[in-house]
PDB file of C-alpha atoms in Angstrom:
ATOM      1  CA  MET A   1      37.106  10.604  19.961  1.00  0.00           C
ATOM      2  CA  ALA A   2      38.214   7.018  19.265  1.00  0.00           C
ATOM      3  CA  ASN A   3      38.068   5.628  15.756  1.00  0.00           C
ATOM      4  CA  ILE A   4      38.298   2.215  14.150  1.00  0.00           C
ATOM      5  CA  HIS A   5      42.106   2.440  13.908  1.00  0.00           C
ATOM      6  CA  ASP A   6      42.412   3.096  17.674  1.00  0.00           C
ATOM      7  CA  ILE A   7      40.244   0.061  18.406  1.00  0.00           C
ATOM      8  CA  ALA A   8      42.325  -2.151  16.112  1.00  0.00           C
ATOM      9  CA  LYS A   9      45.582  -1.034  17.776  1.00  0.00           C
ATOM     10  CA  LEU A  10      44.327  -1.559  21.348  1.00  0.00           C
ATOM     11  CA  ALA A  11      42.773  -4.951  20.532  1.00  0.00           C
ATOM     12  CA  GLY A  12      45.851  -6.096  18.631  1.00  0.00           C
ATOM     13  CA  VAL A  13      43.889  -6.908  15.463  1.00  0.00           C
ATOM     14  CA  SER A  14      43.580  -5.498  11.965  1.00  0.00           C
ATOM     15  CA  VAL A  15      41.211  -2.719  10.931  1.00  0.00           C
ATOM     16  CA  THR A  16      39.478  -5.300   8.720  1.00  0.00           C
ATOM     17  CA  THR A  17      38.736  -7.465  11.751  1.00  0.00           C
ATOM     18  CA  VAL A  18      37.226  -4.519  13.627  1.00  0.00           C
ATOM     19  CA  SER A  19      35.090  -3.710  10.580  1.00  0.00           C
ATOM     20  CA  ARG A  20      33.893  -7.312  10.443  1.00  0.00           C
ATOM     21  CA  VAL A  21      32.924  -7.230  14.118  1.00  0.00           C
ATOM     22  CA  LEU A  22      31.007  -3.970  13.624  1.00  0.00           C
ATOM     23  CA  ASN A  23      29.173  -5.528  10.675  1.00  0.00           C
ATOM     24  CA  ASN A  24      28.496  -8.741  12.623  1.00  0.00           C
ATOM     25  CA  HIS A  25      30.474 -10.728  10.061  1.00  0.00           C
ATOM     26  CA  LYS A  26      30.578 -14.433  10.849  1.00  0.00           C
ATOM     27  CA  TYR A  27      34.219 -14.976   9.798  1.00  0.00           C
ATOM     28  CA  VAL A  28      35.788 -13.663  13.027  1.00  0.00           C
ATOM     29  CA  SER A  29      37.103 -15.919  15.787  1.00  0.00           C
ATOM     30  CA  ASP A  30      35.372 -15.754  19.155  1.00  0.00           C
ATOM     31  CA  ASP A  31      38.617 -14.661  20.825  1.00  0.00           C
ATOM     32  CA  LYS A  32      39.156 -11.698  18.496  1.00  0.00           C
ATOM     33  CA  ARG A  33      35.477 -10.731  18.594  1.00  0.00           C
ATOM     34  CA  THR A  34      35.568 -10.669  22.393  1.00  0.00           C
ATOM     35  CA  LYS A  35      38.726  -8.479  22.429  1.00  0.00           C
ATOM     36  CA  VAL A  36      37.261  -6.003  19.950  1.00  0.00           C
ATOM     37  CA  LEU A  37      33.910  -5.751  21.741  1.00  0.00           C
ATOM     38  CA  LYS A  38      35.714  -5.212  25.065  1.00  0.00           C
ATOM     39  CA  ILE A  39      37.683  -2.262  23.658  1.00  0.00           C
ATOM     40  CA  ILE A  40      34.534  -0.836  22.015  1.00  0.00           C
ATOM     41  CA  ASN A  41      32.745  -0.913  25.360  1.00  0.00           C
ATOM     42  CA  GLU A  42      35.698   0.595  27.245  1.00  0.00           C
ATOM     43  CA  LEU A  43      35.990   3.465  24.760  1.00  0.00           C
ATOM     44  CA  ASN A  44      32.211   3.891  24.564  1.00  0.00           C
ATOM     45  CA  TYR A  45      32.630   3.841  20.798  1.00  0.00           C
ATOM     46  CA  ALA A  46      29.581   4.566  18.622  1.00  0.00           C
ATOM     47  CA  PRO A  47      30.095   3.463  15.005  1.00  0.00           C
ATOM     48  CA  ASN A  48      29.104   5.648  12.091  1.00  0.00           C
ATOM     49  CA  GLN A  49      25.993   3.847  10.877  1.00  0.00           C
ATOM     50  CA  SER A  50      26.163   5.420   7.429  1.00  0.00           C
ATOM     51  CA  ALA A  51      29.687   4.111   6.982  1.00  0.00           C
ATOM     52  CA  ILE A  52      28.612   0.634   8.064  1.00  0.00           C
ATOM     53  CA  ASP A  53      25.703   0.743   5.623  1.00  0.00           C
ATOM     54  CA  LEU A  54      28.039   1.699   2.786  1.00  0.00           C
ATOM     55  CA  THR A  55      30.383  -1.155   3.741  1.00  0.00           C
ATOM     56  CA  ARG A  56      27.495  -3.613   3.673  1.00  0.00           C
ATOM     57  CA  GLY A  57      26.132  -2.136   0.470  1.00  0.00           C
ATOM     58  CA  GLU A  58      22.665  -1.801   2.006  1.00  0.00           C
ATOM     59  CA  THR A  59      20.787   0.282   4.562  1.00  0.00           C
ATOM     60  CA  ARG A  60      18.110  -2.264   5.540  1.00  0.00           C
ATOM     61  CA  MET A  61      15.656   0.603   5.098  1.00  0.00           C
ATOM     62  CA  ILE A  62      12.587   0.562   2.846  1.00  0.00           C
ATOM     63  CA  GLY A  63      10.698   3.630   1.643  1.00  0.00           C
ATOM     64  CA  LEU A  64       6.908   3.392   1.443  1.00  0.00           C
ATOM     65  CA  ILE A  65       5.436   6.027  -0.882  1.00  0.00           C
ATOM     66  CA  ILE A  66       1.881   6.715   0.198  1.00  0.00           C
ATOM     67  CA  PRO A  67      -0.383   9.579  -0.948  1.00  0.00           C
ATOM     68  CA  TYR A  68      -1.752  10.345   2.520  1.00  0.00           C
ATOM     69  CA  ASN A  69      -2.416   8.737   5.867  1.00  0.00           C
ATOM     70  CA  ASN A  70      -5.674   8.514   7.820  1.00  0.00           C
ATOM     71  CA  ASN A  71      -7.079   6.202   5.165  1.00  0.00           C
ATOM     72  CA  ALA A  72      -8.182   2.716   6.135  1.00  0.00           C
ATOM     73  CA  CYS A  73      -6.993   1.091   2.891  1.00  0.00           C
ATOM     74  CA  PHE A  74      -3.514   2.578   3.042  1.00  0.00           C
ATOM     75  CA  ASP A  75      -3.383   1.697   6.749  1.00  0.00           C
ATOM     76  CA  GLN A  76      -3.951  -1.961   5.859  1.00  0.00           C
ATOM     77  CA  LEU A  77      -1.193  -1.849   3.249  1.00  0.00           C
ATOM     78  CA  LEU A  78       1.165  -0.158   5.709  1.00  0.00           C
ATOM     79  CA  ASN A  79       0.340  -2.725   8.375  1.00  0.00           C
ATOM     80  CA  GLY A  80       1.334  -5.537   6.016  1.00  0.00           C
ATOM     81  CA  VAL A  81       4.644  -3.862   5.134  1.00  0.00           C
ATOM     82  CA  LEU A  82       5.456  -3.216   8.806  1.00  0.00           C
ATOM     83  CA  ASN A  83       4.651  -6.814   9.763  1.00  0.00           C
ATOM     84  CA  LYS A  84       7.080  -8.250   7.238  1.00  0.00           C
ATOM     85  CA  ALA A  85       9.756  -5.587   7.834  1.00  0.00           C
ATOM     86  CA  ALA A  86       9.764  -6.269  11.579  1.00  0.00           C
ATOM     87  CA  GLU A  87      10.027 -10.005  10.914  1.00  0.00           C
ATOM     88  CA  LYS A  88      13.046  -9.475   8.643  1.00  0.00           C
ATOM     89  CA  ASP A  89      14.682  -6.742  10.782  1.00  0.00           C
ATOM     90  CA  TYR A  90      14.161  -3.917   8.275  1.00  0.00           C
ATOM     91  CA  THR A  91      13.158  -0.317   8.948  1.00  0.00           C
ATOM     92  CA  VAL A  92      10.295   1.342   7.034  1.00  0.00           C
ATOM     93  CA  ILE A  93      10.195   5.060   6.233  1.00  0.00           C
ATOM     94  CA  VAL A  94       6.752   6.410   5.300  1.00  0.00           C
ATOM     95  CA  LEU A  95       6.962   8.952   2.461  1.00  0.00           C
ATOM     96  CA  PRO A  96       3.669  10.885   1.994  1.00  0.00           C
ATOM     97  CA  THR A  97       3.206  12.676  -1.336  1.00  0.00           C
ATOM     98  CA  GLN A  98      -0.333  14.122  -1.402  1.00  0.00           C
ATOM     99  CA  TYR A  99      -0.047  13.049  -5.084  1.00  0.00           C
ATOM    100  CA  ASN A 100       2.606  15.733  -5.644  1.00  0.00           C
ATOM    101  CA  LYS A 101       4.695  14.627  -8.632  1.00  0.00           C
ATOM    102  CA  ALA A 102       7.821  16.558  -7.642  1.00  0.00           C
ATOM    103  CA  LYS A 103       7.704  15.198  -4.097  1.00  0.00           C
ATOM    104  CA  GLU A 104       7.335  11.652  -5.419  1.00  0.00           C
ATOM    105  CA  LEU A 105      10.412  12.046  -7.635  1.00  0.00           C
ATOM    106  CA  GLU A 106      12.317  13.514  -4.691  1.00  0.00           C
ATOM    107  CA  TYR A 107      11.575  10.363  -2.701  1.00  0.00           C
ATOM    108  CA  LEU A 108      12.565   8.103  -5.592  1.00  0.00           C
ATOM    109  CA  ALA A 109      15.916   9.925  -5.720  1.00  0.00           C
ATOM    110  CA  LYS A 110      16.678   8.412  -2.294  1.00  0.00           C
ATOM    111  CA  LEU A 111      17.385   5.196  -4.208  1.00  0.00           C
ATOM    112  CA  LYS A 112      19.979   6.930  -6.360  1.00  0.00           C
ATOM    113  CA  ASN A 113      21.565   8.500  -3.265  1.00  0.00           C
ATOM    114  CA  LYS A 114      21.724   5.100  -1.510  1.00  0.00           C
ATOM    115  CA  GLN A 115      19.633   6.352   1.422  1.00  0.00           C
ATOM    116  CA  ILE A 116      17.256   3.379   1.171  1.00  0.00           C
ATOM    117  CA  ASP A 117      17.397  -0.098  -0.382  1.00  0.00           C
ATOM    118  CA  GLY A 118      14.029  -0.053  -2.115  1.00  0.00           C
ATOM    119  CA  ILE A 119      10.721   1.736  -2.548  1.00  0.00           C
ATOM    120  CA  ILE A 120       7.156   0.438  -2.423  1.00  0.00           C
ATOM    121  CA  LEU A 121       4.625   2.478  -4.426  1.00  0.00           C
ATOM    122  CA  THR A 122       1.129   2.232  -2.978  1.00  0.00           C
ATOM    123  CA  SER A 123      -0.301   4.786  -5.395  1.00  0.00           C
ATOM    124  CA  ARG A 124       1.637   6.930  -7.845  1.00  0.00           C
ATOM    125  CA  ALA A 125       1.361  10.466  -9.180  1.00  0.00           C
ATOM    126  CA  ASN A 126       3.919  10.177 -11.999  1.00  0.00           C
ATOM    127  CA  ASP A 127       3.748   8.167 -15.209  1.00  0.00           C
ATOM    128  CA  TRP A 128       5.826   4.994 -15.346  1.00  0.00           C
ATOM    129  CA  GLU A 129       8.191   6.667 -17.826  1.00  0.00           C
ATOM    130  CA  ALA A 130       9.360   8.993 -15.029  1.00  0.00           C
ATOM    131  CA  ILE A 131       9.577   6.244 -12.389  1.00  0.00           C
ATOM    132  CA  ILE A 132      11.241   3.343 -14.204  1.00  0.00           C
ATOM    133  CA  PRO A 133      14.746   4.908 -14.544  1.00  0.00           C
ATOM    134  CA  PHE A 134      15.082   4.892 -10.744  1.00  0.00           C
ATOM    135  CA  SER A 135      14.918   1.087 -10.740  1.00  0.00           C
ATOM    136  CA  ASP A 136      18.562   1.168 -11.900  1.00  0.00           C
ATOM    137  CA  TYR A 137      19.514   2.213  -8.362  1.00  0.00           C
ATOM    138  CA  GLY A 138      17.379  -0.080  -6.206  1.00  0.00           C
ATOM    139  CA  SER A 139      14.281  -2.241  -6.014  1.00  0.00           C
ATOM    140  CA  ILE A 140      10.884  -0.730  -6.817  1.00  0.00           C
ATOM    141  CA  VAL A 141       7.674  -2.641  -6.113  1.00  0.00           C
ATOM    142  CA  SER A 142       4.219  -1.435  -7.114  1.00  0.00           C
ATOM    143  CA  TYR A 143       0.686  -2.194  -5.940  1.00  0.00           C
ATOM    144  CA  ASP A 144      -0.437  -1.662  -9.544  1.00  0.00           C
ATOM    145  CA  PHE A 145       0.472  -4.233 -12.157  1.00  0.00           C
ATOM    146  CA  THR A 146       3.069  -3.105 -14.671  1.00  0.00           C
ATOM    147  CA  PRO A 147       4.612  -5.341 -17.323  1.00  0.00           C
ATOM    148  CA  HIS A 148       7.988  -3.577 -17.140  1.00  0.00           C
ATOM    149  CA  PRO A 149      10.611  -6.231 -16.303  1.00  0.00           C
ATOM    150  CA  THR A 150      12.511  -4.169 -13.701  1.00  0.00           C
ATOM    151  CA  ILE A 151       9.464  -3.362 -11.531  1.00  0.00           C
ATOM    152  CA  GLY A 152       8.108  -5.953  -9.108  1.00  0.00           C
ATOM    153  CA  CYS A 153       4.388  -6.073  -8.322  1.00  0.00           C
ATOM    154  CA  SER A 154       2.281  -7.234  -5.421  1.00  0.00           C
ATOM    155  CA  TYR A 155      -1.080  -6.567  -6.984  1.00  0.00           C
ATOM    156  CA  ILE A 156      -4.762  -7.403  -7.058  1.00  0.00           C
ATOM    157  CA  ASP A 157      -7.123  -7.981  -9.975  1.00  0.00           C
ATOM    158  CA  ARG A 158      -9.378  -5.045  -9.221  1.00  0.00           C
ATOM    159  CA  TYR A 159     -11.191  -5.148 -12.547  1.00  0.00           C
ATOM    160  CA  THR A 160     -12.367  -8.735 -12.095  1.00  0.00           C
ATOM    161  CA  SER A 161     -13.357  -8.077  -8.479  1.00  0.00           C
ATOM    162  CA  TYR A 162     -15.428  -5.072  -9.561  1.00  0.00           C
ATOM    163  CA  VAL A 163     -17.142  -7.049 -12.310  1.00  0.00           C
ATOM    164  CA  GLU A 164     -18.058  -9.747  -9.789  1.00  0.00           C
ATOM    165  CA  ALA A 165     -19.404  -7.179  -7.296  1.00  0.00           C
ATOM    166  CA  PHE A 166     -21.556  -5.438  -9.917  1.00  0.00           C
ATOM    167  CA  GLN A 167     -22.739  -8.802 -11.232  1.00  0.00           C
ATOM    168  CA  LEU A 168     -23.804  -9.772  -7.709  1.00  0.00           C
ATOM    169  CA  LEU A 169     -25.983  -6.654  -7.547  1.00  0.00           C
ATOM    170  CA  LYS A 170     -27.399  -7.302 -11.007  1.00  0.00           C
ATOM    171  CA  ASP A 171     -28.223 -10.899 -10.074  1.00  0.00           C
ATOM    172  CA  LYS A 172     -30.142  -9.518  -7.075  1.00  0.00           C
ATOM    173  CA  GLY A 173     -32.299  -7.492  -9.468  1.00  0.00           C
ATOM    174  CA  HIS A 174     -30.580  -4.100  -9.243  1.00  0.00           C
ATOM    175  CA  VAL A 175     -30.334  -2.041 -12.430  1.00  0.00           C
ATOM    176  CA  HIS A 176     -29.999   1.458 -10.929  1.00  0.00           C
ATOM    177  CA  VAL A 177     -26.589   1.175  -9.287  1.00  0.00           C
ATOM    178  CA  ALA A 178     -24.415   4.076  -8.149  1.00  0.00           C
ATOM    179  CA  PHE A 179     -20.784   3.981  -7.053  1.00  0.00           C
ATOM    180  CA  THR A 180     -18.176   6.101  -5.263  1.00  0.00           C
ATOM    181  CA  THR A 181     -14.433   6.529  -5.783  1.00  0.00           C
ATOM    182  CA  ALA A 182     -11.545   8.298  -4.051  1.00  0.00           C
ATOM    183  CA  ARG A 183     -10.002   9.811  -7.171  1.00  0.00           C
ATOM    184  CA  GLU A 184     -11.305  10.713 -10.609  1.00  0.00           C
ATOM    185  CA  THR A 185     -10.300   8.978 -13.819  1.00  0.00           C
ATOM    186  CA  GLU A 186      -6.541   9.591 -13.380  1.00  0.00           C
ATOM    187  CA  SER A 187      -6.641   6.662 -10.952  1.00  0.00           C
ATOM    188  CA  MET A 188      -6.174   3.189 -12.450  1.00  0.00           C
ATOM    189  CA  SER A 189      -8.583   1.819  -9.843  1.00  0.00           C
ATOM    190  CA  THR A 190     -11.285   4.249 -10.989  1.00  0.00           C
ATOM    191  CA  LYS A 191     -10.652   3.332 -14.633  1.00  0.00           C
ATOM    192  CA  HIS A 192     -11.105  -0.354 -13.769  1.00  0.00           C
ATOM    193  CA  LEU A 193     -14.290   0.420 -11.823  1.00  0.00           C
ATOM    194  CA  ILE A 194     -15.896   2.356 -14.676  1.00  0.00           C
ATOM    195  CA  ALA A 195     -14.902  -0.327 -17.191  1.00  0.00           C
ATOM    196  CA  ALA A 196     -16.393  -3.031 -14.948  1.00  0.00           C
ATOM    197  CA  TYR A 197     -19.630  -1.052 -14.533  1.00  0.00           C
ATOM    198  CA  LYS A 198     -20.000  -0.664 -18.288  1.00  0.00           C
ATOM    199  CA  LYS A 199     -19.359  -4.369 -18.824  1.00  0.00           C
ATOM    200  CA  VAL A 200     -22.147  -5.346 -16.436  1.00  0.00           C
ATOM    201  CA  PHE A 201     -24.686  -2.520 -16.863  1.00  0.00           C
ATOM    202  CA  GLY A 202     -23.682  -0.691 -20.026  1.00  0.00           C
ATOM    203  CA  THR A 203     -23.623   3.085 -19.557  1.00  0.00           C
ATOM    204  CA  PHE A 204     -24.417   4.957 -16.342  1.00  0.00           C
ATOM    205  CA  GLN A 205     -25.937   8.254 -15.280  1.00  0.00           C
ATOM    206  CA  ALA A 206     -23.319  10.907 -14.532  1.00  0.00           C
ATOM    207  CA  ASP A 207     -24.983  11.688 -11.194  1.00  0.00           C
ATOM    208  CA  TYR A 208     -24.648   8.029 -10.124  1.00  0.00           C
ATOM    209  CA  TYR A 209     -20.892   8.550  -9.755  1.00  0.00           C
ATOM    210  CA  ILE A 210     -19.535  10.417  -6.704  1.00  0.00           C
ATOM    211  CA  THR A 211     -15.769  10.985  -6.371  1.00  0.00           C
ATOM    212  CA  GLY A 212     -13.579  12.336  -3.553  1.00  0.00           C
ATOM    213  CA  CYS A 213     -14.787   9.739  -1.029  1.00  0.00           C
ATOM    214  CA  ASN A 214     -12.271   8.583   1.579  1.00  0.00           C
ATOM    215  CA  CYS A 215     -14.017   8.279   4.939  1.00  0.00           C
ATOM    216  CA  LEU A 216     -17.329   7.819   6.751  1.00  0.00           C
ATOM    217  CA  ASP A 217     -18.265  11.513   6.493  1.00  0.00           C
ATOM    218  CA  ASP A 218     -17.644  11.427   2.733  1.00  0.00           C
ATOM    219  CA  GLY A 219     -19.977   8.428   2.449  1.00  0.00           C
ATOM    220  CA  TYR A 220     -22.665  10.237   4.436  1.00  0.00           C
ATOM    221  CA  ILE A 221     -22.445  13.273   2.126  1.00  0.00           C
ATOM    222  CA  ALA A 222     -22.437  11.067  -0.998  1.00  0.00           C
ATOM    223  CA  ALA A 223     -25.588   9.341   0.239  1.00  0.00           C
ATOM    224  CA  GLN A 224     -27.293  12.700   0.756  1.00  0.00           C
ATOM    225  CA  LYS A 225     -26.721  13.418  -2.933  1.00  0.00           C
ATOM    226  CA  LEU A 226     -27.507   9.977  -4.331  1.00  0.00           C
ATOM    227  CA  LEU A 227     -30.560   9.107  -2.258  1.00  0.00           C
ATOM    228  CA  HIS A 228     -32.466  12.261  -3.193  1.00  0.00           C
ATOM    229  CA  LEU A 229     -32.094  11.881  -6.947  1.00  0.00           C
ATOM    230  CA  PRO A 230     -35.367  11.723  -8.918  1.00  0.00           C
ATOM    231  CA  ASN A 231     -34.342   8.237 -10.069  1.00  0.00           C
ATOM    232  CA  ARG A 232     -32.875   7.044  -6.784  1.00  0.00           C
ATOM    233  CA  PRO A 233     -30.369   4.175  -7.056  1.00  0.00           C
ATOM    234  CA  SER A 234     -31.403   0.910  -5.422  1.00  0.00           C
ATOM    235  CA  ALA A 235     -27.777  -0.091  -4.765  1.00  0.00           C
ATOM    236  CA  ILE A 236     -24.436   1.629  -4.135  1.00  0.00           C
ATOM    237  CA  PHE A 237     -20.959   0.152  -4.524  1.00  0.00           C
ATOM    238  CA  ALA A 238     -18.649   2.140  -2.226  1.00  0.00           C
ATOM    239  CA  ASN A 239     -14.879   2.348  -2.528  1.00  0.00           C
ATOM    240  CA  GLY A 240     -14.331   1.345   1.103  1.00  0.00           C
ATOM    241  CA  ASP A 241     -16.215   0.012   4.100  1.00  0.00           C
ATOM    242  CA  GLU A 242     -15.898   3.346   5.915  1.00  0.00           C
ATOM    243  CA  VAL A 243     -17.534   5.115   2.984  1.00  0.00           C
ATOM    244  CA  ALA A 244     -20.155   2.360   2.857  1.00  0.00           C
ATOM    245  CA  GLY A 245     -20.761   2.842   6.581  1.00  0.00           C
ATOM    246  CA  GLY A 246     -21.483   6.533   6.044  1.00  0.00           C
ATOM    247  CA  ILE A 247     -23.884   5.677   3.232  1.00  0.00           C
ATOM    248  CA  GLN A 248     -25.723   3.194   5.430  1.00  0.00           C
ATOM    249  CA  LEU A 249     -25.967   5.616   8.364  1.00  0.00           C
ATOM    250  CA  TYR A 250     -27.555   8.290   6.187  1.00  0.00           C
ATOM    251  CA  ALA A 251     -29.887   5.803   4.513  1.00  0.00           C
ATOM    252  CA  LYS A 252     -31.195   4.692   7.905  1.00  0.00           C
ATOM    253  CA  SER A 253     -31.562   8.317   9.029  1.00  0.00           C
ATOM    254  CA  ILE A 254     -34.157   8.807   6.276  1.00  0.00           C
ATOM    255  CA  ASN A 255     -35.847   5.506   7.160  1.00  0.00           C
ATOM    256  CA  LEU A 256     -34.607   3.409   4.266  1.00  0.00           C
ATOM    257  CA  GLU A 257     -34.371  -0.301   4.971  1.00  0.00           C
ATOM    258  CA  ILE A 258     -31.143  -2.156   4.205  1.00  0.00           C
ATOM    259  CA  PRO A 259     -31.143  -4.103   1.892  1.00  0.00           C
ATOM    260  CA  THR A 260     -34.841  -3.845   0.944  1.00  0.00           C
ATOM    261  CA  ASP A 261     -34.710  -0.171  -0.086  1.00  0.00           C
ATOM    262  CA  LEU A 262     -30.967   0.109  -0.622  1.00  0.00           C
ATOM    263  CA  ALA A 263     -28.272  -2.525  -1.104  1.00  0.00           C
ATOM    264  CA  ILE A 264     -24.682  -1.582  -0.233  1.00  0.00           C
ATOM    265  CA  ILE A 265     -21.326  -3.160  -1.026  1.00  0.00           C
ATOM    266  CA  GLY A 266     -18.096  -1.843   0.465  1.00  0.00           C
ATOM    267  CA  GLN A 267     -14.468  -2.822   0.135  1.00  0.00           C
ATOM    268  CA  GLU A 268     -11.581  -4.138   2.253  1.00  0.00           C
ATOM    269  CA  ASN A 269     -13.397  -5.975   5.084  1.00  0.00           C
ATOM    270  CA  GLN A 270     -12.791  -3.247   7.638  1.00  0.00           C
ATOM    271  CA  PRO A 271     -14.095  -3.299  11.245  1.00  0.00           C
ATOM    272  CA  ILE A 272     -16.933  -0.844  10.555  1.00  0.00           C
ATOM    273  CA  GLY A 273     -18.178  -3.067   7.731  1.00  0.00           C
ATOM    274  CA  ILE A 274     -18.081  -6.128   9.950  1.00  0.00           C
ATOM    275  CA  GLY A 275     -19.984  -4.268  12.686  1.00  0.00           C
ATOM    276  CA  LEU A 276     -22.670  -2.941  10.326  1.00  0.00           C
ATOM    277  CA  GLY A 277     -23.050  -6.177   8.352  1.00  0.00           C
ATOM    278  CA  ILE A 278     -21.873  -4.677   5.068  1.00  0.00           C
ATOM    279  CA  THR A 279     -21.097  -6.982   2.158  1.00  0.00           C
ATOM    280  CA  THR A 280     -17.515  -6.311   1.094  1.00  0.00           C
ATOM    281  CA  VAL A 281     -14.898  -7.006  -1.560  1.00  0.00           C
ATOM    282  CA  ASP A 282     -11.828  -7.963   0.453  1.00  0.00           C
ATOM    283  CA  HIS A 283      -8.656  -7.388  -1.576  1.00  0.00           C
ATOM    284  CA  GLN A 284      -6.552  -8.683   1.351  1.00  0.00           C
ATOM    285  CA  LEU A 285      -4.458  -5.530   1.450  1.00  0.00           C
ATOM    286  CA  THR A 286      -2.431  -6.613   4.469  1.00  0.00           C
ATOM    287  CA  LYS A 287      -1.221  -9.614   2.467  1.00  0.00           C
ATOM    288  CA  VAL A 288      -0.498  -7.307  -0.479  1.00  0.00           C
ATOM    289  CA  GLY A 289       1.713  -5.192   1.799  1.00  0.00           C
ATOM    290  CA  GLU A 290       3.516  -8.215   3.245  1.00  0.00           C
ATOM    291  CA  GLN A 291       4.255  -9.593  -0.216  1.00  0.00           C
ATOM    292  CA  ALA A 292       5.467  -6.204  -1.484  1.00  0.00           C
ATOM    293  CA  CYS A 293       7.914  -5.963   1.414  1.00  0.00           C
ATOM    294  CA  GLU A 294       9.111  -9.519   0.755  1.00  0.00           C
ATOM    295  CA  LEU A 295       9.823  -8.616  -2.881  1.00  0.00           C
ATOM    296  CA  ILE A 296      11.876  -5.577  -1.836  1.00  0.00           C
ATOM    297  CA  ILE A 297      13.911  -7.569   0.676  1.00  0.00           C
ATOM    298  CA  ASN A 298      14.605 -10.281  -1.919  1.00  0.00           C
ATOM    299  CA  LYS A 299      15.368  -7.657  -4.607  1.00  0.00           C
ATOM    300  CA  SER A 300      12.799  -9.418  -6.778  1.00  0.00           C
ATOM    301  CA  ASN A 301      10.913  -8.092  -9.795  1.00  0.00           C
ATOM    302  CA  GLN A 302       8.312 -10.870  -9.692  1.00  0.00           C
ATOM    303  CA  LYS A 303       4.651 -10.152 -10.404  1.00  0.00           C
ATOM    304  CA  VAL A 304       2.623 -11.660  -7.537  1.00  0.00           C
ATOM    305  CA  LEU A 305      -1.179 -11.710  -7.736  1.00  0.00           C
ATOM    306  CA  ILE A 306      -2.986 -11.637  -4.369  1.00  0.00           C
ATOM    307  CA  PRO A 307      -6.487 -13.185  -4.577  1.00  0.00           C
ATOM    308  CA  TYR A 308      -9.586 -11.251  -3.496  1.00  0.00           C
ATOM    309  CA  GLN A 309     -12.803 -12.560  -1.961  1.00  0.00           C
ATOM    310  CA  ILE A 310     -16.346 -11.245  -1.721  1.00  0.00           C
ATOM    311  CA  ILE A 311     -17.788 -11.590   1.768  1.00  0.00           C
ATOM    312  CA  GLN A 312     -21.583 -11.467   1.709  1.00  0.00           C
ATOM    313  CA  ARG A 313     -23.429 -10.004   4.686  1.00  0.00           C
ATOM    314  CA  THR A 314     -26.847  -8.505   5.314  1.00  0.00           C
ATOM    315  CA  SER A 315     -26.451  -5.284   3.272  1.00  0.00           C
ATOM    316  CA  VAL A 316     -27.208  -7.092  -0.022  1.00  0.00           C
TER     317      VAL A 316
END
């Protein structure tokens, strides 16, 4: 099997010149480039991509740590990353963790082993103390804000968006407001949601809070629990438009009118919410993903805030 030395000898150039051609280096004359490419084609030579990556000092590959797929919010984030990566000619590797701490650290070690150039954290299982040391080996960008100077952030102000959503319901006359979340209080998003609720309404009933909601079916089941409470809530703030859609479907199945009997707010401006007329808090997750990818490519540790918007429809 031919190697780079054989190509250099047959083309009458140095090994350095062949390496530059393989790496698409601009400082090679057209005549020499043509000779080298001709020999490569004649020998049907396939370069060792790992060796080329080491020569360049980069892989042009980005790892995206994601807890699980089949989730509309993470799909939006992934879509944003893929859009920007394709534009910049980078490859994205999806690294699912199921919130397994050991698996997450295993993925982060790919930075140390030079298998990828950077990692985007959509949602983390480990504390920052365990994650930050890996930033010595490559770029790490988070969807959660962190003040640490070596970690870049493409983030949203969830707390303020939640306060505004709850305030909207309060301004509409709602005082018995329930809410759903994906994870319990280990999630920063859930912590922000509870803090926002307390700021607007004070304390809340324990049975007004349903966790483990990720999809339409989860919303339907949550509604079955919430809408048969002795003190039934008059409004529900769901952690996604799919969950909100399930809540609305169950509410209508028991002949509740939306929004007269039950007001609903979802999140992330997803197609089901648009179709059902659900008011939503749009955190512009596709833009968050695009910006995160841009930070990785630029090896930047900037903190970039992506603005949210509340889109009012007929469910409130």
